[in-house]
Each structure stands twice: as C-alpha cells, then as structure tokens.
Amino acid sequence: MTSPETSPVTPAALLALACGAAREAGELVRQRPADLGVDTKSTPTDVVTTVDGAAERLIVGALLAARPQDGVFGEEGAGIAGSSGVRWVIDPIDGTVNYVYNLPAYAVSIAAELDGKVVAGAVLDVAAGALFTATLGGGAGREEVPLHCNAQEDLSQSLIGTGFSYDAAVRRRQAEILTAVLPKVRDIRRFGSCALDLCAVAGGRLDGYYEYGPSLWDYAAGGLIAREAGATVRGVHGGLVVASAPGIFGALTALLPD
Ligand code: IPD
Ligand code: CA
Ligand code: CA
C-alpha cells in the first residue's frame, strides 16, 4: 500500500482528492441546519454561517489526512505553510449570501497549487449536485463531460457576469466600472458566486465575467476551469479578475481599469 507521503503529486491525483473533499463538504452544506448561526465578518453585509467554518474544517481534515505535509489557505482562517510544494486554496461556501437566503447558487471551491501554480480545481455546485473540474493542460469538465467556452466575438451581443464586494467603498468603484460596461453588452448577470460565474463561462452560460476585488479562494479553482475550457483568464488577488471567450477579451478589458 502506498503511504500518504509517497503518493504521486500529479494534477490528476490532486484533483481526485479535491473532488472527494468537495463532495463530502457539499453533503454537509446540503444538510442545512435549521439555525445557520449567521454572523458577520469584514462588514455588516459580509455574512458567515457556522456551516462555512464546519465545511472548511472538514475539507482541511480530509486533505491533510491524505497529504499531511501540504499547505492550506482557506477563507475561514485555515492557514498552514506546508512543506510539500502543494497548497490547497479553499472557499468552503462561495455564495454564502445565497446560501443564507436559500437561493440555489453556492459552491464548494477547492484548488491545488503546485509550486505556486494552480494545477487542479474542483467547484461543486451544491444545489445542482454538479461537479466542475479541471487540471492544468488536461481540460475542464462538468461531471466528466468536457466544457468549452462560447465562441463569442461581439461584445455587444455578450452576456457578462460580475460580482460586488462587501465593502461600500469598493462597491462605489465597482458601480463606476459597471456604468462603462452595461451600455456595451447584451446584459449583465450577478449570480452571487464567483466560482460558479467562472464555471458558467467555462460551460457557455455566460460569454464573460469580470469582478474587481475577489480573493484567491473565490477564483483559484474556477479560473483554471474557465481557462481549461478555452476562455482567456486574467486574475489578480484583490484586483481585477476577468474570464471570457477569447474573441471578446480585448474589448471587455478595454472597458475595465488596469
Ligand atoms: C463572494 C461571492 C460573490 C463575489 C464576492 C465574493 P462569498 O464570496 O463569490 O459572488 O461577488 O466578491 O466575496 O463571500 O460568498 O464566499
Ligand atoms: Ca467566496
Ligand atoms: Ca466563502
């Protein structure tokens, strides 16, 4: 039997671990206790539930049980440097506001970085029960079915997703950016989960997505899934994240700040 320490570090092996942990956490999230224990974090609109923390602990426990030397970086406080070269980037519930309101757009997002580069990503759409996956160079899929982004070339005919911060000052900036984008596109969607927005680009349910200010745990897995589905992706932690059909990327980013 292979011991955890000698397991091969391949993107496929890391993805398999991420998928298992995402499915387990998804089950926990789906159970939805009557009292979600809603609290606030960075601002009064930034909510967190007891399920967010419990799901992150479950994911970290599952990953480190298999690979004890790895690092972890999770939204709800998980932070271990690790020594293996692998770091897991975790958003236990992406779309917590939707989860609190019982709107069916929230996800478990787990990415694996190898030497600082995302090489595997799993995003579980919990309400739909659909797992989106990708490995670097290995393509993207939804429940094993390959994903391909749209071949859109005309920004004026494009459906574009976006998202907003919990910080009022950042929202003011985002509203300004939106006034530049909205007149130039087919329409805008704000679903409330960055990870699912990126998977929507990957699967052609959006032509593009941009957001100013998401965190690495929001877009690490979904960004790889969109890229592996053929989208052009640019992501900066705390800055601009853009993913779109390659044919509209230039026109879309021309409307956005650097
Ligand atoms: C948020 C969602 C939202 C995005 C925010 C994120 P959370 O994550 O992804 O769509 O617009 O920037 O913070 O708080 O639900 O994990
Ligand atoms: Ca998030
Ligand atoms: Ca979250």
PDB file of C-alpha atoms and ligand atoms in Angstrom:
ATOM      1  CA  MET A   1       0.000   0.000   0.000  1.00  0.00           C
ATOM      2  CA  THR A   2       1.239   3.483  -0.845  1.00  0.00           C
ATOM      3  CA  SER A   3       1.755   5.664   2.229  1.00  0.00           C
ATOM      4  CA  PRO A   4       0.342   9.219   2.094  1.00  0.00           C
ATOM      5  CA  GLU A   5       3.873  10.693   1.905  1.00  0.00           C
ATOM      6  CA  THR A   6       4.824   8.677  -1.201  1.00  0.00           C
ATOM      7  CA  SER A   7       1.594   9.311  -3.157  1.00  0.00           C
ATOM      8  CA  PRO A   8       2.489  10.769  -6.570  1.00  0.00           C
ATOM      9  CA  VAL A   9       1.992  14.512  -6.897  1.00  0.00           C
ATOM     10  CA  THR A  10       0.181  14.698 -10.202  1.00  0.00           C
ATOM     11  CA  PRO A  11      -2.578  17.162 -11.073  1.00  0.00           C
ATOM     12  CA  ALA A  12      -4.940  14.207 -11.569  1.00  0.00           C
ATOM     13  CA  ALA A  13      -4.165  12.805  -8.111  1.00  0.00           C
ATOM     14  CA  LEU A  14      -4.641  16.226  -6.513  1.00  0.00           C
ATOM     15  CA  LEU A  15      -7.913  16.680  -8.402  1.00  0.00           C
ATOM     16  CA  ALA A  16      -9.203  13.323  -7.165  1.00  0.00           C
ATOM     17  CA  LEU A  17      -8.526  14.421  -3.581  1.00  0.00           C
ATOM     18  CA  ALA A  18     -10.176  17.794  -4.160  1.00  0.00           C
ATOM     19  CA  CYS A  19     -13.256  16.125  -5.634  1.00  0.00           C
ATOM     20  CA  GLY A  20     -13.625  13.771  -2.684  1.00  0.00           C
ATOM     21  CA  ALA A  21     -13.311  16.603  -0.174  1.00  0.00           C
ATOM     22  CA  ALA A  22     -15.704  18.818  -2.165  1.00  0.00           C
ATOM     23  CA  ARG A  23     -18.342  16.074  -2.304  1.00  0.00           C
ATOM     24  CA  GLU A  24     -18.037  15.446   1.452  1.00  0.00           C
ATOM     25  CA  ALA A  25     -18.278  19.140   2.249  1.00  0.00           C
ATOM     26  CA  GLY A  26     -21.161  19.505  -0.206  1.00  0.00           C
ATOM     27  CA  GLU A  27     -23.104  16.893   1.738  1.00  0.00           C
ATOM     28  CA  LEU A  28     -22.565  18.868   4.944  1.00  0.00           C
ATOM     29  CA  VAL A  29     -23.636  22.119   3.270  1.00  0.00           C
ATOM     30  CA  ARG A  30     -26.705  20.473   1.735  1.00  0.00           C
ATOM     31  CA  GLN A  31     -27.918  19.297   5.161  1.00  0.00           C
ATOM     32  CA  ARG A  32     -28.593  22.947   6.044  1.00  0.00           C
ATOM     33  CA  PRO A  33     -29.266  23.100   9.796  1.00  0.00           C
ATOM     34  CA  ALA A  34     -32.402  24.973  10.873  1.00  0.00           C
ATOM     35  CA  ASP A  35     -30.198  27.520  12.647  1.00  0.00           C
ATOM     36  CA  LEU A  36     -27.394  28.588  10.322  1.00  0.00           C
ATOM     37  CA  GLY A  37     -25.755  30.616  13.085  1.00  0.00           C
ATOM     38  CA  VAL A  38     -25.395  33.653  10.844  1.00  0.00           C
ATOM     39  CA  ASP A  39     -22.701  36.118  11.897  1.00  0.00           C
ATOM     40  CA  THR A  40     -20.876  38.938  10.109  1.00  0.00           C
ATOM     41  CA  LYS A  41     -17.197  39.353   9.159  1.00  0.00           C
ATOM     42  CA  SER A  42     -15.497  42.289   7.403  1.00  0.00           C
ATOM     43  CA  THR A  43     -18.635  44.466   7.114  1.00  0.00           C
ATOM     44  CA  PRO A  44     -22.300  44.161   8.247  1.00  0.00           C
ATOM     45  CA  THR A  45     -23.201  42.754   4.783  1.00  0.00           C
ATOM     46  CA  ASP A  46     -20.415  40.135   4.817  1.00  0.00           C
ATOM     47  CA  VAL A  47     -22.183  37.159   6.360  1.00  0.00           C
ATOM     48  CA  VAL A  48     -20.799  33.833   7.521  1.00  0.00           C
ATOM     49  CA  THR A  49     -22.612  30.791   8.917  1.00  0.00           C
ATOM     50  CA  THR A  50     -21.463  28.032  11.223  1.00  0.00           C
ATOM     51  CA  VAL A  51     -21.619  25.762   8.159  1.00  0.00           C
ATOM     52  CA  ASP A  52     -18.856  27.789   6.414  1.00  0.00           C
ATOM     53  CA  GLY A  53     -16.438  27.042   9.255  1.00  0.00           C
ATOM     54  CA  ALA A  54     -17.527  23.420   9.650  1.00  0.00           C
ATOM     55  CA  ALA A  55     -17.165  22.776   5.908  1.00  0.00           C
ATOM     56  CA  GLU A  56     -13.676  24.316   5.838  1.00  0.00           C
ATOM     57  CA  ARG A  57     -12.575  22.192   8.804  1.00  0.00           C
ATOM     58  CA  LEU A  58     -13.928  19.074   7.097  1.00  0.00           C
ATOM     59  CA  ILE A  59     -12.093  19.889   3.840  1.00  0.00           C
ATOM     60  CA  VAL A  60      -8.786  20.665   5.578  1.00  0.00           C
ATOM     61  CA  GLY A  61      -9.090  17.472   7.644  1.00  0.00           C
ATOM     62  CA  ALA A  62      -9.746  15.329   4.564  1.00  0.00           C
ATOM     63  CA  LEU A  63      -6.904  16.856   2.519  1.00  0.00           C
ATOM     64  CA  LEU A  64      -4.299  16.761   5.272  1.00  0.00           C
ATOM     65  CA  ALA A  65      -5.251  13.216   6.269  1.00  0.00           C
ATOM     66  CA  ALA A  66      -4.188  12.162   2.767  1.00  0.00           C
ATOM     67  CA  ARG A  67      -1.273  14.604   2.382  1.00  0.00           C
ATOM     68  CA  PRO A  68      -0.077  15.786   5.817  1.00  0.00           C
ATOM     69  CA  GLN A  69       2.814  17.907   4.504  1.00  0.00           C
ATOM     70  CA  ASP A  70       0.660  20.173   2.328  1.00  0.00           C
ATOM     71  CA  GLY A  71      -0.186  23.814   2.973  1.00  0.00           C
ATOM     72  CA  VAL A  72      -3.715  25.191   3.174  1.00  0.00           C
ATOM     73  CA  PHE A  73      -5.191  28.656   2.615  1.00  0.00           C
ATOM     74  CA  GLY A  74      -8.886  28.948   3.356  1.00  0.00           C
ATOM     75  CA  GLU A  75     -11.333  31.832   3.569  1.00  0.00           C
ATOM     76  CA  GLU A  76     -12.468  30.917   7.082  1.00  0.00           C
ATOM     77  CA  GLY A  77      -8.986  31.067   8.568  1.00  0.00           C
ATOM     78  CA  ALA A  78      -7.190  27.896   7.521  1.00  0.00           C
ATOM     79  CA  GLY A  79      -3.535  28.810   7.053  1.00  0.00           C
ATOM     80  CA  ILE A  80      -0.669  26.317   7.098  1.00  0.00           C
ATOM     81  CA  ALA A  81       2.520  26.882   5.087  1.00  0.00           C
ATOM     82  CA  GLY A  82       3.263  23.197   4.456  1.00  0.00           C
ATOM     83  CA  SER A  83       6.495  21.719   3.094  1.00  0.00           C
ATOM     84  CA  SER A  84       5.465  19.579   0.107  1.00  0.00           C
ATOM     85  CA  GLY A  85       5.140  22.320  -2.537  1.00  0.00           C
ATOM     86  CA  VAL A  86       1.375  21.751  -2.640  1.00  0.00           C
ATOM     87  CA  ARG A  87      -1.012  24.323  -1.205  1.00  0.00           C
ATOM     88  CA  TRP A  88      -4.789  23.963  -1.153  1.00  0.00           C
ATOM     89  CA  VAL A  89      -6.859  27.105  -1.710  1.00  0.00           C
ATOM     90  CA  ILE A  90     -10.321  26.673  -0.226  1.00  0.00           C
ATOM     91  CA  ASP A  91     -13.611  28.539  -0.244  1.00  0.00           C
ATOM     92  CA  PRO A  92     -15.912  26.246   1.755  1.00  0.00           C
ATOM     93  CA  ILE A  93     -19.054  28.094   0.630  1.00  0.00           C
ATOM     94  CA  ASP A  94     -18.746  30.531  -2.240  1.00  0.00           C
ATOM     95  CA  GLY A  95     -22.078  32.336  -2.339  1.00  0.00           C
ATOM     96  CA  THR A  96     -22.835  32.474   1.360  1.00  0.00           C
ATOM     97  CA  VAL A  97     -25.438  35.230   0.922  1.00  0.00           C
ATOM     98  CA  ASN A  98     -27.322  32.946  -1.490  1.00  0.00           C
ATOM     99  CA  TYR A  99     -26.953  30.081   0.985  1.00  0.00           C
ATOM    100  CA  VAL A 100     -28.443  32.192   3.781  1.00  0.00           C
ATOM    101  CA  TYR A 101     -31.399  33.160   1.557  1.00  0.00           C
ATOM    102  CA  ASN A 102     -31.728  29.601   0.205  1.00  0.00           C
ATOM    103  CA  LEU A 103     -31.084  30.795  -3.342  1.00  0.00           C
ATOM    104  CA  PRO A 104     -29.571  27.852  -5.269  1.00  0.00           C
ATOM    105  CA  ALA A 105     -26.228  29.376  -6.308  1.00  0.00           C
ATOM    106  CA  TYR A 106     -23.497  28.435  -3.853  1.00  0.00           C
ATOM    107  CA  ALA A 107     -20.482  26.232  -4.260  1.00  0.00           C
ATOM    108  CA  VAL A 108     -17.613  24.452  -2.563  1.00  0.00           C
ATOM    109  CA  SER A 109     -14.386  25.542  -4.258  1.00  0.00           C
ATOM    110  CA  ILE A 110     -11.038  23.764  -3.847  1.00  0.00           C
ATOM    111  CA  ALA A 111      -7.889  24.435  -5.874  1.00  0.00           C
ATOM    112  CA  ALA A 112      -4.475  22.782  -5.629  1.00  0.00           C
ATOM    113  CA  GLU A 113      -1.376  24.846  -6.258  1.00  0.00           C
ATOM    114  CA  LEU A 114       1.906  23.104  -7.023  1.00  0.00           C
ATOM    115  CA  ASP A 115       4.930  25.366  -6.522  1.00  0.00           C
ATOM    116  CA  GLY A 116       2.639  28.401  -6.615  1.00  0.00           C
ATOM    117  CA  LYS A 117       0.713  27.480  -9.759  1.00  0.00           C
ATOM    118  CA  VAL A 118      -2.878  26.219  -9.772  1.00  0.00           C
ATOM    119  CA  VAL A 119      -2.788  22.732 -11.315  1.00  0.00           C
ATOM    120  CA  ALA A 120      -6.174  21.313 -10.280  1.00  0.00           C
ATOM    121  CA  GLY A 121      -9.551  22.765  -9.402  1.00  0.00           C
ATOM    122  CA  ALA A 122     -12.928  21.435  -8.267  1.00  0.00           C
ATOM    123  CA  VAL A 123     -16.084  23.506  -7.878  1.00  0.00           C
ATOM    124  CA  LEU A 124     -19.194  21.744  -6.599  1.00  0.00           C
ATOM    125  CA  ASP A 125     -22.494  23.450  -7.415  1.00  0.00           C
ATOM    126  CA  VAL A 126     -24.155  22.154  -4.262  1.00  0.00           C
ATOM    127  CA  ALA A 127     -27.820  22.771  -5.103  1.00  0.00           C
ATOM    128  CA  ALA A 128     -27.477  21.334  -8.636  1.00  0.00           C
ATOM    129  CA  GLY A 129     -25.237  18.495  -7.410  1.00  0.00           C
ATOM    130  CA  ALA A 130     -22.848  19.177 -10.317  1.00  0.00           C
ATOM    131  CA  LEU A 131     -19.078  18.971 -10.006  1.00  0.00           C
ATOM    132  CA  PHE A 132     -16.922  21.131 -12.286  1.00  0.00           C
ATOM    133  CA  THR A 133     -13.273  20.100 -12.589  1.00  0.00           C
ATOM    134  CA  ALA A 134     -10.051  20.894 -14.388  1.00  0.00           C
ATOM    135  CA  THR A 135      -6.375  20.005 -14.378  1.00  0.00           C
ATOM    136  CA  LEU A 136      -3.677  22.154 -15.908  1.00  0.00           C
ATOM    137  CA  GLY A 137      -3.359  21.084 -19.530  1.00  0.00           C
ATOM    138  CA  GLY A 138      -5.983  18.362 -19.058  1.00  0.00           C
ATOM    139  CA  GLY A 139      -9.157  20.243 -19.984  1.00  0.00           C
ATOM    140  CA  ALA A 140     -12.259  21.063 -17.985  1.00  0.00           C
ATOM    141  CA  GLY A 141     -15.444  19.115 -17.404  1.00  0.00           C
ATOM    142  CA  ARG A 142     -18.835  19.125 -15.734  1.00  0.00           C
ATOM    143  CA  GLU A 143     -19.434  15.662 -14.323  1.00  0.00           C
ATOM    144  CA  GLU A 144     -16.898  14.223 -16.829  1.00  0.00           C
ATOM    145  CA  VAL A 145     -18.494  15.998 -19.821  1.00  0.00           C
ATOM    146  CA  PRO A 146     -15.897  18.293 -21.472  1.00  0.00           C
ATOM    147  CA  LEU A 147     -16.573  22.012 -21.211  1.00  0.00           C
ATOM    148  CA  HIS A 148     -15.939  24.611 -23.907  1.00  0.00           C
ATOM    149  CA  CYS A 149     -16.486  28.324 -23.576  1.00  0.00           C
ATOM    150  CA  ASN A 150     -18.506  30.216 -26.161  1.00  0.00           C
ATOM    151  CA  ALA A 151     -17.012  31.367 -29.453  1.00  0.00           C
ATOM    152  CA  GLN A 152     -18.483  34.854 -28.971  1.00  0.00           C
ATOM    153  CA  GLU A 153     -16.666  37.655 -30.804  1.00  0.00           C
ATOM    154  CA  ASP A 154     -19.077  40.548 -30.401  1.00  0.00           C
ATOM    155  CA  LEU A 155     -19.106  42.256 -27.013  1.00  0.00           C
ATOM    156  CA  SER A 156     -22.407  43.991 -27.779  1.00  0.00           C
ATOM    157  CA  GLN A 157     -24.039  40.541 -28.035  1.00  0.00           C
ATOM    158  CA  SER A 158     -22.356  39.183 -24.911  1.00  0.00           C
ATOM    159  CA  LEU A 159     -23.904  38.170 -21.598  1.00  0.00           C
ATOM    160  CA  ILE A 160     -21.465  39.189 -18.888  1.00  0.00           C
ATOM    161  CA  GLY A 161     -21.420  38.173 -15.230  1.00  0.00           C
ATOM    162  CA  THR A 162     -19.969  40.265 -12.467  1.00  0.00           C
ATOM    163  CA  GLY A 163     -19.870  40.492  -8.684  1.00  0.00           C
ATOM    164  CA  PHE A 164     -19.643  43.029  -5.915  1.00  0.00           C
ATOM    165  CA  SER A 165     -17.582  43.380  -2.772  1.00  0.00           C
ATOM    166  CA  TYR A 166     -18.949  43.655   0.776  1.00  0.00           C
ATOM    167  CA  ASP A 167     -17.036  46.914   1.200  1.00  0.00           C
ATOM    168  CA  ALA A 168     -19.062  50.055   0.397  1.00  0.00           C
ATOM    169  CA  ALA A 169     -16.053  51.998  -0.942  1.00  0.00           C
ATOM    170  CA  VAL A 170     -15.109  49.141  -3.291  1.00  0.00           C
ATOM    171  CA  ARG A 171     -18.763  48.898  -4.389  1.00  0.00           C
ATOM    172  CA  ARG A 172     -18.722  52.575  -5.373  1.00  0.00           C
ATOM    173  CA  ARG A 173     -15.752  51.822  -7.636  1.00  0.00           C
ATOM    174  CA  GLN A 174     -17.474  48.699  -8.990  1.00  0.00           C
ATOM    175  CA  ALA A 175     -20.607  50.737  -9.769  1.00  0.00           C
ATOM    176  CA  GLU A 176     -18.496  53.194 -11.787  1.00  0.00           C
ATOM    177  CA  ILE A 177     -16.955  50.334 -13.759  1.00  0.00           C
ATOM    178  CA  LEU A 178     -20.430  48.901 -14.366  1.00  0.00           C
ATOM    179  CA  THR A 179     -21.622  52.154 -15.925  1.00  0.00           C
ATOM    180  CA  ALA A 180     -18.885  51.746 -18.544  1.00  0.00           C
ATOM    181  CA  VAL A 181     -19.683  48.076 -19.235  1.00  0.00           C
ATOM    182  CA  LEU A 182     -23.502  47.930 -19.129  1.00  0.00           C
ATOM    183  CA  PRO A 183     -24.214  50.064 -22.240  1.00  0.00           C
ATOM    184  CA  LYS A 184     -21.749  47.983 -24.275  1.00  0.00           C
ATOM    185  CA  VAL A 185     -23.050  44.447 -23.654  1.00  0.00           C
ATOM    186  CA  ARG A 186     -26.183  42.332 -24.186  1.00  0.00           C
ATOM    187  CA  ASP A 187     -26.829  42.316 -20.444  1.00  0.00           C
ATOM    188  CA  ILE A 188     -25.264  41.803 -17.033  1.00  0.00           C
ATOM    189  CA  ARG A 189     -25.840  38.954 -14.546  1.00  0.00           C
ATOM    190  CA  ARG A 190     -24.935  38.961 -10.853  1.00  0.00           C
ATOM    191  CA  PHE A 191     -25.433  35.404  -9.596  1.00  0.00           C
ATOM    192  CA  GLY A 192     -23.549  35.773  -6.301  1.00  0.00           C
ATOM    193  CA  SER A 193     -20.829  33.122  -6.582  1.00  0.00           C
ATOM    194  CA  CYS A 194     -17.562  33.961  -8.295  1.00  0.00           C
ATOM    195  CA  ALA A 195     -16.660  30.266  -8.579  1.00  0.00           C
ATOM    196  CA  LEU A 196     -19.946  29.429 -10.313  1.00  0.00           C
ATOM    197  CA  ASP A 197     -19.664  32.514 -12.544  1.00  0.00           C
ATOM    198  CA  LEU A 198     -16.317  31.208 -13.796  1.00  0.00           C
ATOM    199  CA  CYS A 199     -17.814  27.739 -14.344  1.00  0.00           C
ATOM    200  CA  ALA A 200     -20.664  29.432 -16.258  1.00  0.00           C
ATOM    201  CA  VAL A 201     -18.081  30.996 -18.581  1.00  0.00           C
ATOM    202  CA  ALA A 202     -16.456  27.575 -18.947  1.00  0.00           C
ATOM    203  CA  GLY A 203     -19.776  25.984 -19.917  1.00  0.00           C
ATOM    204  CA  GLY A 204     -21.038  28.790 -22.177  1.00  0.00           C
ATOM    205  CA  ARG A 205     -23.773  30.027 -19.838  1.00  0.00           C
ATOM    206  CA  LEU A 206     -22.004  33.380 -19.782  1.00  0.00           C
ATOM    207  CA  ASP A 207     -19.818  34.865 -22.503  1.00  0.00           C
ATOM    208  CA  GLY A 208     -17.632  36.522 -19.921  1.00  0.00           C
ATOM    209  CA  TYR A 209     -17.200  37.504 -16.287  1.00  0.00           C
ATOM    210  CA  TYR A 210     -15.291  40.231 -14.561  1.00  0.00           C
ATOM    211  CA  GLU A 211     -15.042  41.401 -10.990  1.00  0.00           C
ATOM    212  CA  TYR A 212     -12.894  43.958  -9.299  1.00  0.00           C
ATOM    213  CA  GLY A 213     -11.524  42.710  -5.968  1.00  0.00           C
ATOM    214  CA  PRO A 214     -12.280  38.998  -5.425  1.00  0.00           C
ATOM    215  CA  SER A 215      -9.897  36.912  -3.350  1.00  0.00           C
ATOM    216  CA  LEU A 216      -7.792  33.981  -4.489  1.00  0.00           C
ATOM    217  CA  TRP A 217     -10.118  31.457  -2.813  1.00  0.00           C
ATOM    218  CA  ASP A 218     -13.015  32.845  -4.896  1.00  0.00           C
ATOM    219  CA  TYR A 219     -11.388  32.329  -8.310  1.00  0.00           C
ATOM    220  CA  ALA A 220      -8.458  29.860  -7.980  1.00  0.00           C
ATOM    221  CA  ALA A 221     -10.412  26.733  -8.957  1.00  0.00           C
ATOM    222  CA  GLY A 222     -12.979  28.405 -11.236  1.00  0.00           C
ATOM    223  CA  GLY A 223     -10.255  30.345 -13.031  1.00  0.00           C
ATOM    224  CA  LEU A 224      -8.472  27.134 -14.004  1.00  0.00           C
ATOM    225  CA  ILE A 225     -11.780  25.563 -15.079  1.00  0.00           C
ATOM    226  CA  ALA A 226     -12.572  28.558 -17.316  1.00  0.00           C
ATOM    227  CA  ARG A 227      -9.046  28.617 -18.783  1.00  0.00           C
ATOM    228  CA  GLU A 228      -9.060  24.893 -19.491  1.00  0.00           C
ATOM    229  CA  ALA A 229     -12.442  25.325 -21.224  1.00  0.00           C
ATOM    230  CA  GLY A 230     -10.752  27.725 -23.649  1.00  0.00           C
ATOM    231  CA  ALA A 231     -11.539  31.057 -22.002  1.00  0.00           C
ATOM    232  CA  THR A 232      -8.965  33.798 -21.671  1.00  0.00           C
ATOM    233  CA  VAL A 233      -8.439  34.419 -17.962  1.00  0.00           C
ATOM    234  CA  ARG A 234      -6.637  37.095 -16.018  1.00  0.00           C
ATOM    235  CA  GLY A 235      -6.670  37.134 -12.233  1.00  0.00           C
ATOM    236  CA  VAL A 236      -5.076  39.358  -9.648  1.00  0.00           C
ATOM    237  CA  HIS A 237      -5.753  38.757  -5.953  1.00  0.00           C
ATOM    238  CA  GLY A 238      -7.686  41.795  -4.728  1.00  0.00           C
ATOM    239  CA  GLY A 239      -7.570  43.312  -8.225  1.00  0.00           C
ATOM    240  CA  LEU A 240      -9.330  42.626 -11.465  1.00  0.00           C
ATOM    241  CA  VAL A 241     -10.395  39.102 -12.405  1.00  0.00           C
ATOM    242  CA  VAL A 242     -11.587  38.629 -15.989  1.00  0.00           C
ATOM    243  CA  ALA A 243     -12.553  35.460 -17.849  1.00  0.00           C
ATOM    244  CA  SER A 244     -14.190  35.466 -21.236  1.00  0.00           C
ATOM    245  CA  ALA A 245     -14.458  33.999 -24.672  1.00  0.00           C
ATOM    246  CA  PRO A 246     -11.110  34.875 -26.297  1.00  0.00           C
ATOM    247  CA  GLY A 247     -12.893  36.854 -29.032  1.00  0.00           C
ATOM    248  CA  ILE A 248     -14.292  39.486 -26.629  1.00  0.00           C
ATOM    249  CA  PHE A 249     -11.475  39.601 -24.066  1.00  0.00           C
ATOM    250  CA  GLY A 250      -9.755  42.617 -25.616  1.00  0.00           C
ATOM    251  CA  ALA A 251     -12.967  44.641 -25.982  1.00  0.00           C
ATOM    252  CA  LEU A 252     -14.088  43.753 -22.450  1.00  0.00           C
ATOM    253  CA  THR A 253     -10.794  44.532 -20.744  1.00  0.00           C
ATOM    254  CA  ALA A 254     -10.599  47.842 -22.657  1.00  0.00           C
ATOM    255  CA  LEU A 255     -13.617  48.959 -20.579  1.00  0.00           C
ATOM    256  CA  LEU A 256     -12.022  47.909 -17.283  1.00  0.00           C
ATOM    257  CA  PRO A 257      -9.340  49.596 -15.176  1.00  0.00           C
ATOM    258  CA  ASP A 258      -5.792  48.117 -15.302  1.00  0.00           C
TER     259      ASP A 258
HETATM  260  C1  IPD B   1     -18.372  36.196  -2.681  1.00  0.00           C
HETATM  261  C2  IPD B   1     -19.038  35.698  -3.940  1.00  0.00           C
HETATM  262  C3  IPD B   1     -19.559  36.859  -4.746  1.00  0.00           C
HETATM  263  C4  IPD B   1     -18.440  37.815  -5.112  1.00  0.00           C
HETATM  264  C5  IPD B   1     -17.724  38.292  -3.856  1.00  0.00           C
HETATM  265  C6  IPD B   1     -17.240  37.109  -3.032  1.00  0.00           C
HETATM  266  P1  IPD B   1     -18.502  34.559  -0.534  1.00  0.00           P
HETATM  267  O1  IPD B   1     -17.842  35.104  -1.939  1.00  0.00           O
HETATM  268  O2  IPD B   1     -18.137  34.963  -4.738  1.00  0.00           O
HETATM  269  O3  IPD B   1     -20.154  36.444  -5.952  1.00  0.00           O
HETATM  270  O4  IPD B   1     -19.002  38.904  -5.795  1.00  0.00           O
HETATM  271  O5  IPD B   1     -16.617  39.066  -4.256  1.00  0.00           O
HETATM  272  O6  IPD B   1     -16.641  37.585  -1.849  1.00  0.00           O
HETATM  273  O7  IPD B   1     -18.378  35.656   0.455  1.00  0.00           O
HETATM  274  O8  IPD B   1     -19.899  34.184  -0.825  1.00  0.00           O
HETATM  275  O9  IPD B   1     -17.601  33.392  -0.235  1.00  0.00           O
HETATM  276 CA    CA B   2     -16.117  33.447  -1.949  1.00  0.00          CA
HETATM  277 CA    CA B   3     -16.964  31.886   1.260  1.00  0.00          CA
END
